[in-house]
């Protein structure tokens, strides 16, 4: 869905709201919002309040690359809104170099290229405490996210949208 650009800006605007000047409509991504891409940074915003929920720096690989798999931004926005709490990102997009550096899997869903989703559809969220972890894990599992539970973070990915069975796993 997103063009392969070094950086992009994504904005969700409810149907019927006028498009900001200079923005390009990339078509409906959900029944309630449209995706707009423009400029030199990317962020995912609350469609009602316009608050930034995921900043460019949180989503980008180390070199600034953001390439999200089709539908991932939308799924992430929906999860964030139904979860209703801040989500601090440990890791989202990884270029092949970045991924190799951190010891990621060869077909990791964090990869910006070379995986089944043709773009990043995974994100690691810092967990401050057990209650936060438990609510986030339940929320994600109930909407078909794959969930990896680690001591200090939760891995979430949308492999199901690309032909893989969603799973729950525990990591060290
Ligand atoms: Zn992960």
PDB file of N, CA, C and O in Angstrom, residues 10-14 32-33 43-54 77-78 80-82 84:
ATOM      1  N   UNK A  10       1.688   9.451   7.142  1.00  0.00           N
ATOM      2  CA  UNK A  10       0.397   8.797   6.981  1.00  0.00           C
ATOM      3  C   UNK A  10      -0.598   9.482   7.892  1.00  0.00           C
ATOM      4  O   UNK A  10      -0.303   9.750   9.051  1.00  0.00           O
ATOM      5  N   UNK A  11      -1.744   9.774   7.375  1.00  0.00           N
ATOM      6  CA  UNK A  11      -2.750  10.418   8.194  1.00  0.00           C
ATOM      7  C   UNK A  11      -4.100   9.768   7.939  1.00  0.00           C
ATOM      8  O   UNK A  11      -4.466   9.520   6.799  1.00  0.00           O
ATOM      9  N   UNK A  12      -4.802   9.485   9.006  1.00  0.00           N
ATOM     10  CA  UNK A  12      -6.141   8.942   8.867  1.00  0.00           C
ATOM     11  C   UNK A  12      -7.132  10.071   9.002  1.00  0.00           C
ATOM     12  O   UNK A  12      -7.109  10.813   9.967  1.00  0.00           O
ATOM     13  N   UNK A  13      -8.004  10.204   8.033  1.00  0.00           N
ATOM     14  CA  UNK A  13      -9.012  11.253   8.066  1.00  0.00           C
ATOM     15  C   UNK A  13     -10.371  10.608   7.865  1.00  0.00           C
ATOM     16  O   UNK A  13     -10.567   9.849   6.915  1.00  0.00           O
ATOM     17  N   UNK A  14     -11.314  10.870   8.757  1.00  0.00           N
ATOM     18  CA  UNK A  14     -12.644  10.272   8.593  1.00  0.00           C
ATOM     19  C   UNK A  14     -13.258  10.685   7.259  1.00  0.00           C
ATOM     20  O   UNK A  14     -13.000  11.774   6.762  1.00  0.00           O
ATOM     21  N   UNK A  32     -13.964   3.488   7.900  1.00  0.00           N
ATOM     22  CA  UNK A  32     -14.099   4.752   8.611  1.00  0.00           C
ATOM     23  C   UNK A  32     -13.014   5.774   8.309  1.00  0.00           C
ATOM     24  O   UNK A  32     -13.065   6.875   8.795  1.00  0.00           O
ATOM     25  N   UNK A  33     -12.027   5.377   7.547  1.00  0.00           N
ATOM     26  CA  UNK A  33     -10.932   6.317   7.366  1.00  0.00           C
ATOM     27  C   UNK A  33     -10.267   6.146   6.009  1.00  0.00           C
ATOM     28  O   UNK A  33     -10.452   5.154   5.327  1.00  0.00           O
ATOM     29  N   UNK A  43       3.632   9.200  10.512  1.00  0.00           N
ATOM     30  CA  UNK A  43       3.087   9.019  11.844  1.00  0.00           C
ATOM     31  C   UNK A  43       1.674   8.484  11.710  1.00  0.00           C
ATOM     32  O   UNK A  43       1.032   8.653  10.677  1.00  0.00           O
ATOM     33  N   UNK A  44       1.212   7.804  12.748  1.00  0.00           N
ATOM     34  CA  UNK A  44      -0.158   7.310  12.762  1.00  0.00           C
ATOM     35  C   UNK A  44      -0.900   8.108  13.817  1.00  0.00           C
ATOM     36  O   UNK A  44      -0.477   8.168  14.970  1.00  0.00           O
ATOM     37  N   UNK A  45      -1.987   8.736  13.392  1.00  0.00           N
ATOM     38  CA  UNK A  45      -2.714   9.635  14.282  1.00  0.00           C
ATOM     39  C   UNK A  45      -4.097   9.113  14.639  1.00  0.00           C
ATOM     40  O   UNK A  45      -4.693   8.362  13.892  1.00  0.00           O
ATOM     41  N   UNK A  46      -4.566   9.574  15.780  1.00  0.00           N
ATOM     42  CA  UNK A  46      -5.948   9.327  16.161  1.00  0.00           C
ATOM     43  C   UNK A  46      -6.852  10.046  15.171  1.00  0.00           C
ATOM     44  O   UNK A  46      -6.726  11.251  14.981  1.00  0.00           O
ATOM     45  N   UNK A  47      -7.771   9.327  14.502  1.00  0.00           N
ATOM     46  CA  UNK A  47      -8.582   9.954  13.466  1.00  0.00           C
ATOM     47  C   UNK A  47      -9.542  11.006  14.007  1.00  0.00           C
ATOM     48  O   UNK A  47     -10.017  11.849  13.260  1.00  0.00           O
ATOM     49  N   UNK A  48      -9.820  10.981  15.285  1.00  0.00           N
ATOM     50  CA  UNK A  48     -10.769  11.939  15.858  1.00  0.00           C
ATOM     51  C   UNK A  48     -10.039  13.144  16.449  1.00  0.00           C
ATOM     52  O   UNK A  48     -10.338  14.290  16.145  1.00  0.00           O
ATOM     53  N   UNK A  49      -9.029  12.882  17.285  1.00  0.00           N
ATOM     54  CA  UNK A  49      -8.355  13.980  17.989  1.00  0.00           C
ATOM     55  C   UNK A  49      -7.129  14.483  17.254  1.00  0.00           C
ATOM     56  O   UNK A  49      -6.591  15.532  17.584  1.00  0.00           O
ATOM     57  N   UNK A  50      -6.636  13.721  16.261  1.00  0.00           N
ATOM     58  CA  UNK A  50      -5.436  14.058  15.506  1.00  0.00           C
ATOM     59  C   UNK A  50      -4.154  13.872  16.330  1.00  0.00           C
ATOM     60  O   UNK A  50      -3.066  14.205  15.885  1.00  0.00           O
ATOM     61  N   UNK A  51      -4.265  13.346  17.544  1.00  0.00           N
ATOM     62  CA  UNK A  51      -3.069  13.107  18.362  1.00  0.00           C
ATOM     63  C   UNK A  51      -2.179  12.047  17.701  1.00  0.00           C
ATOM     64  O   UNK A  51      -2.680  11.082  17.124  1.00  0.00           O
ATOM     65  N   UNK A  52      -0.870  12.247  17.787  1.00  0.00           N
ATOM     66  CA  UNK A  52       0.067  11.270  17.239  1.00  0.00           C
ATOM     67  C   UNK A  52       0.118  10.056  18.168  1.00  0.00           C
ATOM     68  O   UNK A  52       0.450  10.175  19.342  1.00  0.00           O
ATOM     69  N   UNK A  53      -0.205   8.886  17.624  1.00  0.00           N
ATOM     70  CA  UNK A  53      -0.195   7.658  18.423  1.00  0.00           C
ATOM     71  C   UNK A  53       1.101   6.884  18.225  1.00  0.00           C
ATOM     72  O   UNK A  53       1.605   6.253  19.148  1.00  0.00           O
ATOM     73  N   UNK A  54       1.618   6.903  16.996  1.00  0.00           N
ATOM     74  CA  UNK A  54       2.912   6.286  16.691  1.00  0.00           C
ATOM     75  C   UNK A  54       3.701   7.276  15.848  1.00  0.00           C
ATOM     76  O   UNK A  54       3.282   7.635  14.748  1.00  0.00           O
ATOM     77  N   UNK A  77      -3.502   0.841  14.253  1.00  0.00           N
ATOM     78  CA  UNK A  77      -4.357   1.931  14.753  1.00  0.00           C
ATOM     79  C   UNK A  77      -5.560   1.359  15.505  1.00  0.00           C
ATOM     80  O   UNK A  77      -5.880   1.811  16.610  1.00  0.00           O
ATOM     81  N   UNK A  78      -6.209   0.364  14.918  1.00  0.00           N
ATOM     82  CA  UNK A  78      -7.389  -0.230  15.564  1.00  0.00           C
ATOM     83  C   UNK A  78      -7.023  -0.865  16.912  1.00  0.00           C
ATOM     84  O   UNK A  78      -7.747  -0.723  17.889  1.00  0.00           O
ATOM     85  N   UNK A  80      -4.503  -0.048  18.859  1.00  0.00           N
ATOM     86  CA  UNK A  80      -4.183   1.041  19.804  1.00  0.00           C
ATOM     87  C   UNK A  80      -5.445   1.691  20.353  1.00  0.00           C
ATOM     88  O   UNK A  80      -5.544   1.992  21.547  1.00  0.00           O
ATOM     89  N   UNK A  81      -6.434   1.896  19.482  1.00  0.00           N
ATOM     90  CA  UNK A  81      -7.664   2.571  19.911  1.00  0.00           C
ATOM     91  C   UNK A  81      -8.505   1.675  20.816  1.00  0.00           C
ATOM     92  O   UNK A  81      -9.074   2.150  21.804  1.00  0.00           O
ATOM     93  N   UNK A  82      -8.565   0.364  20.517  1.00  0.00           N
ATOM     94  CA  UNK A  82      -9.367  -0.510  21.375  1.00  0.00           C
ATOM     95  C   UNK A  82      -8.636  -0.806  22.688  1.00  0.00           C
ATOM     96  O   UNK A  82      -9.267  -0.931  23.731  1.00  0.00           O
ATOM     97  N   UNK A  84      -6.536   1.321  24.175  1.00  0.00           N
ATOM     98  CA  UNK A  84      -6.806   2.551  24.909  1.00  0.00           C
ATOM     99  C   UNK A  84      -5.706   3.051  25.821  1.00  0.00           C
ATOM    100  O   UNK A  84      -5.933   3.937  26.643  1.00  0.00           O
TER     101      UNK A  84
END
